[in-house]
mmCIF file of C-alpha atoms in Angstrom:
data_model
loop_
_atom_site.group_PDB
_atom_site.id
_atom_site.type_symbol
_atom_site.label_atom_id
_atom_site.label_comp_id
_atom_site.label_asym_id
_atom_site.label_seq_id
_atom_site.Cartn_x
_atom_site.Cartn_y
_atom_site.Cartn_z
ATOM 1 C CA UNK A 1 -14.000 15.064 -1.159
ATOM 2 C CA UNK A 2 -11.217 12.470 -2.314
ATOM 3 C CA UNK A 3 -8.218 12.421 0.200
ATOM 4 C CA UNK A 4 -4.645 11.096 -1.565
ATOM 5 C CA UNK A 5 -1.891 9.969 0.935
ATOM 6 C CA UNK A 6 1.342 8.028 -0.970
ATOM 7 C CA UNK A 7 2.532 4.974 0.330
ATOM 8 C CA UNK A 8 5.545 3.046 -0.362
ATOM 9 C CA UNK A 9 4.534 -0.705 0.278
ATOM 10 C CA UNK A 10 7.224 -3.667 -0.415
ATOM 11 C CA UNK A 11 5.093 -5.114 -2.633
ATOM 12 C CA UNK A 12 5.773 -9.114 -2.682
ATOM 13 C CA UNK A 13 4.542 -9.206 -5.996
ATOM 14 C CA UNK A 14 6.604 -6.656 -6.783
ATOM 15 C CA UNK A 15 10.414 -6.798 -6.810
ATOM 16 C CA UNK A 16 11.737 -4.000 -4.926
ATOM 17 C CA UNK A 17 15.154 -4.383 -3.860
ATOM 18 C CA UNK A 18 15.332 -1.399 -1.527
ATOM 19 C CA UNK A 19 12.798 -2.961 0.899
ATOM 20 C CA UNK A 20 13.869 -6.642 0.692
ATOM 21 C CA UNK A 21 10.527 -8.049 -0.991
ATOM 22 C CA UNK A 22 10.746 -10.673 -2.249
ATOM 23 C CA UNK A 23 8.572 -11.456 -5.616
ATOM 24 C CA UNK A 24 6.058 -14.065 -5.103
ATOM 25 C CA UNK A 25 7.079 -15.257 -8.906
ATOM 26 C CA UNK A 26 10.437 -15.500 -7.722
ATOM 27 C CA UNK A 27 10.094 -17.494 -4.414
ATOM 28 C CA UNK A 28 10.109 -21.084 -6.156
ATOM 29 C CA UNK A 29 13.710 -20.001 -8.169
ATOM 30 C CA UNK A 30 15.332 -18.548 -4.703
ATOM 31 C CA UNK A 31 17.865 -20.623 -3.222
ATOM 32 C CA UNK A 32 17.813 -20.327 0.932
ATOM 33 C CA UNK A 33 20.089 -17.933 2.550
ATOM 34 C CA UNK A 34 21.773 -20.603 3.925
ATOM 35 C CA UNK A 35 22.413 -21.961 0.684
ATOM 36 C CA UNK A 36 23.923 -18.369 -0.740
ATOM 37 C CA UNK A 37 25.878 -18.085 2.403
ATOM 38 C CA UNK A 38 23.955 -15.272 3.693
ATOM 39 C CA UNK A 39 23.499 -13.772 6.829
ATOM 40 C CA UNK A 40 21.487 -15.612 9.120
ATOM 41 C CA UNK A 41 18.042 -15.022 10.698
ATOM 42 C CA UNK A 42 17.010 -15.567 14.294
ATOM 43 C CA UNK A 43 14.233 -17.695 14.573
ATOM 44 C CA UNK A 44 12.118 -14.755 16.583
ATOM 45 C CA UNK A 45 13.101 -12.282 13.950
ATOM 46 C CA UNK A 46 9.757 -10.407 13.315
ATOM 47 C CA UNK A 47 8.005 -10.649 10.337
ATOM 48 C CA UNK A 48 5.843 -8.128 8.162
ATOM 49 C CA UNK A 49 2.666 -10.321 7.944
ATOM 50 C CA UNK A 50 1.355 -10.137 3.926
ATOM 51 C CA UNK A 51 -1.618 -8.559 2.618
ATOM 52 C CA UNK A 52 -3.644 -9.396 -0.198
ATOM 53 C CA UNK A 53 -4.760 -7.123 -3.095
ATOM 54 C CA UNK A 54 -5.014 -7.577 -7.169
ATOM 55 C CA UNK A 55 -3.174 -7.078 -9.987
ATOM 56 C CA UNK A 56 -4.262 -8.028 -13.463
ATOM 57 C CA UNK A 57 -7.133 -10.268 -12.371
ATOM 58 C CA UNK A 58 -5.073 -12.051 -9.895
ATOM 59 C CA UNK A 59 -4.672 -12.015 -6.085
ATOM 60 C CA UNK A 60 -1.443 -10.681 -4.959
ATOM 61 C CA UNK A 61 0.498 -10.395 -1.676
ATOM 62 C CA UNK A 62 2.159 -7.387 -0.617
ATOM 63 C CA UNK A 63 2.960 -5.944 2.724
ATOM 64 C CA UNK A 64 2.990 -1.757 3.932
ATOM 65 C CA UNK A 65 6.300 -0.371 5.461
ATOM 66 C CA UNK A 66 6.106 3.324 5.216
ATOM 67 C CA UNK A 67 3.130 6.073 4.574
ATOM 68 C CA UNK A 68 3.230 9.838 4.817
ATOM 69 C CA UNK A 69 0.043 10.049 6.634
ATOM 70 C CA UNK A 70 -0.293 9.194 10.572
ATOM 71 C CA UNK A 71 -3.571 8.782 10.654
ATOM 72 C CA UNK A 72 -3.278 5.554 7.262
ATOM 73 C CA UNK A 73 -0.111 4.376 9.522
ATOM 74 C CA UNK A 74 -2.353 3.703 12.241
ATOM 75 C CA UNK A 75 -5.204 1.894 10.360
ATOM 76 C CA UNK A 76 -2.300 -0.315 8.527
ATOM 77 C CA UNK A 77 -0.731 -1.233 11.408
ATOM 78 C CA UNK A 78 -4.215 -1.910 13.676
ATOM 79 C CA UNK A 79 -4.862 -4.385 10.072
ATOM 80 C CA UNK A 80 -1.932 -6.169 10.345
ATOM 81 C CA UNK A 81 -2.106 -7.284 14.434
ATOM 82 C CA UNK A 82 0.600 -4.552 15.546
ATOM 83 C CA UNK A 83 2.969 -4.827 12.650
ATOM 84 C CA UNK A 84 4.407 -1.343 12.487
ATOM 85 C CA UNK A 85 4.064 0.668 9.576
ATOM 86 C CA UNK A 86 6.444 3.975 9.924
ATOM 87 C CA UNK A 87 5.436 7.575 8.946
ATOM 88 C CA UNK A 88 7.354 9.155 6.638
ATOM 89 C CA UNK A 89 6.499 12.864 6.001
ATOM 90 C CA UNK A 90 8.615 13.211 2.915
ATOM 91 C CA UNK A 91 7.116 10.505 0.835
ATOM 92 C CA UNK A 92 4.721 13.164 0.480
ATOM 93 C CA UNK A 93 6.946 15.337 -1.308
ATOM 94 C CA UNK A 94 7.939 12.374 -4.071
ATOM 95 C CA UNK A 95 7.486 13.388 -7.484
ATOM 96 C CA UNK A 96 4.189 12.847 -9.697
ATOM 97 C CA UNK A 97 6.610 10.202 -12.269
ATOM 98 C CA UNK A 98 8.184 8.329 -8.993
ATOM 99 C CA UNK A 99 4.472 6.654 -8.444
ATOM 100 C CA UNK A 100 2.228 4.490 -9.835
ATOM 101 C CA UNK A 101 -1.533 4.220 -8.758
ATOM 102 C CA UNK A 102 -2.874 1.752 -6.524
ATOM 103 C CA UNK A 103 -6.851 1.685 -5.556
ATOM 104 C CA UNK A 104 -7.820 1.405 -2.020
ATOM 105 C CA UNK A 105 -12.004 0.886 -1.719
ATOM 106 C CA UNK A 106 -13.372 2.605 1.348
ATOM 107 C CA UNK A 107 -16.701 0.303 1.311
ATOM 108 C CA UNK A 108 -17.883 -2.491 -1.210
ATOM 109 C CA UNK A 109 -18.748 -6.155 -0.805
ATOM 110 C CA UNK A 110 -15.748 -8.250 0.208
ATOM 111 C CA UNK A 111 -18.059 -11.476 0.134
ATOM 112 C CA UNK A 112 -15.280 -14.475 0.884
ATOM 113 C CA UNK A 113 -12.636 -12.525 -0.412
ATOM 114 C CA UNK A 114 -10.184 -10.321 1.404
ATOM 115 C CA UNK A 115 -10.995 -6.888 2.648
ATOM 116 C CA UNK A 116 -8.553 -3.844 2.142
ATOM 117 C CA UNK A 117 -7.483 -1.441 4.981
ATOM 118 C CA UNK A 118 -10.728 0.783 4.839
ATOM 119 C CA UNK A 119 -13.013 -2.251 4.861
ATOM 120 C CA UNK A 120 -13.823 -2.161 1.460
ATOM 121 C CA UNK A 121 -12.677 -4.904 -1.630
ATOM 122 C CA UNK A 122 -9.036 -5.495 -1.229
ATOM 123 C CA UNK A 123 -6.462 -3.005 -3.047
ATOM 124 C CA UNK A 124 -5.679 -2.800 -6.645
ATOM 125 C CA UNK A 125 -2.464 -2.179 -8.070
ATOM 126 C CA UNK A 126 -2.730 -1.792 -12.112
ATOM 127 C CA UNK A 127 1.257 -1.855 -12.480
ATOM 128 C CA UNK A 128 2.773 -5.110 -11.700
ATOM 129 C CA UNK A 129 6.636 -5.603 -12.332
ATOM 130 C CA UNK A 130 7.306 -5.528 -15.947
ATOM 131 C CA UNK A 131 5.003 -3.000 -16.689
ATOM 132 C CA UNK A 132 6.514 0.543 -17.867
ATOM 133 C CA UNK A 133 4.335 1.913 -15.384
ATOM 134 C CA UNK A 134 5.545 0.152 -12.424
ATOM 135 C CA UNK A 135 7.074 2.300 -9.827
ATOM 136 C CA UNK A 136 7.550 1.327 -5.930
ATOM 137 C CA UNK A 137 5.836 4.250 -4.689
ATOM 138 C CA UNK A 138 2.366 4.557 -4.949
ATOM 139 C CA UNK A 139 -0.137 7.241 -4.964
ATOM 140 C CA UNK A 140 -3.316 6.096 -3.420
ATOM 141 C CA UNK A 141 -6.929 6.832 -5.060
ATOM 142 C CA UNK A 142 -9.646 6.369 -2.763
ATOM 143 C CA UNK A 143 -12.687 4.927 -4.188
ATOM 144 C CA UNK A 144 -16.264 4.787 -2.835
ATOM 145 C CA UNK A 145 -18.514 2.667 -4.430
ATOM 146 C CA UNK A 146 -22.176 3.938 -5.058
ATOM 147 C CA UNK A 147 -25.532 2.405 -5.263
ATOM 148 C CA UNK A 148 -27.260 3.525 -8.690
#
């Protein structure tokens, strides 16, 4: 039986705004905050460590904030060493056009490469920035990979 949970990850790769990310393709424009005369950061201010996943062919790095499932908060935040990700029961709720897909593998060779939050291939997320697709809230598709 496939299980769906929706997620809303700050996707690095993704530009959202709302949850500070910051696009990887952006990073080499940014100025520094202190440049912009922004507000300033404590050196022990905790971080949200990235993860990595794929997006047209390429690796990406994104990072989870907020699920709507306890039991997916857990595993996320066990993945990233403690890193909380919050549980938010009404991302459940969000309408079918506020999300775009993203693939999370429950098994599959990982080889070298990264492995995503079930232990499977890392994530996929088909709708990078740009796209007319792209949406900061994701649905998530679990796939299983089978032996044929």
């Amino acid at each position: 039986m496939e299980r769906t949970w929706i997620t809303r990850g700050s996707i690095a790769f993704f530009a959202i705004a709302l949850l500070a990310a910051t696009p990887v393709w952006a990073q080499g424009t940014m100025k520094p905050m202190a440049a912009m005369g922004g507000m300033k950061m404590p050196a022990n201010a905790p971080t949200v460590p990235p993860v990595t996943g794929y997006s047209e062919g390429q690796e990406i790095l994104f990072i989870h904030t907020e699920t709507s499932d306890p039991k997916i908060a857990k595993i996320l935040t066990d993945m990233m060493g403690g890193s909380p990700v919050l549980v938010v029961p009404a991302l459940a709720s969000a309408a079918k056009e506020l999300l775009a897909p993203v693939y999370v593998f429950t098994n599959g060779k990982t080889g070298d490469g990264p492995a995503g939050p079930l232990g499977g291939q890392a994530d996929i997320f088909p709708h990078p920035p740009g796209d007319a697709a792209y949406r900061p809230l994701r649905a998530v598709n679990l796939v299983t990979w089978r032996d044929e």
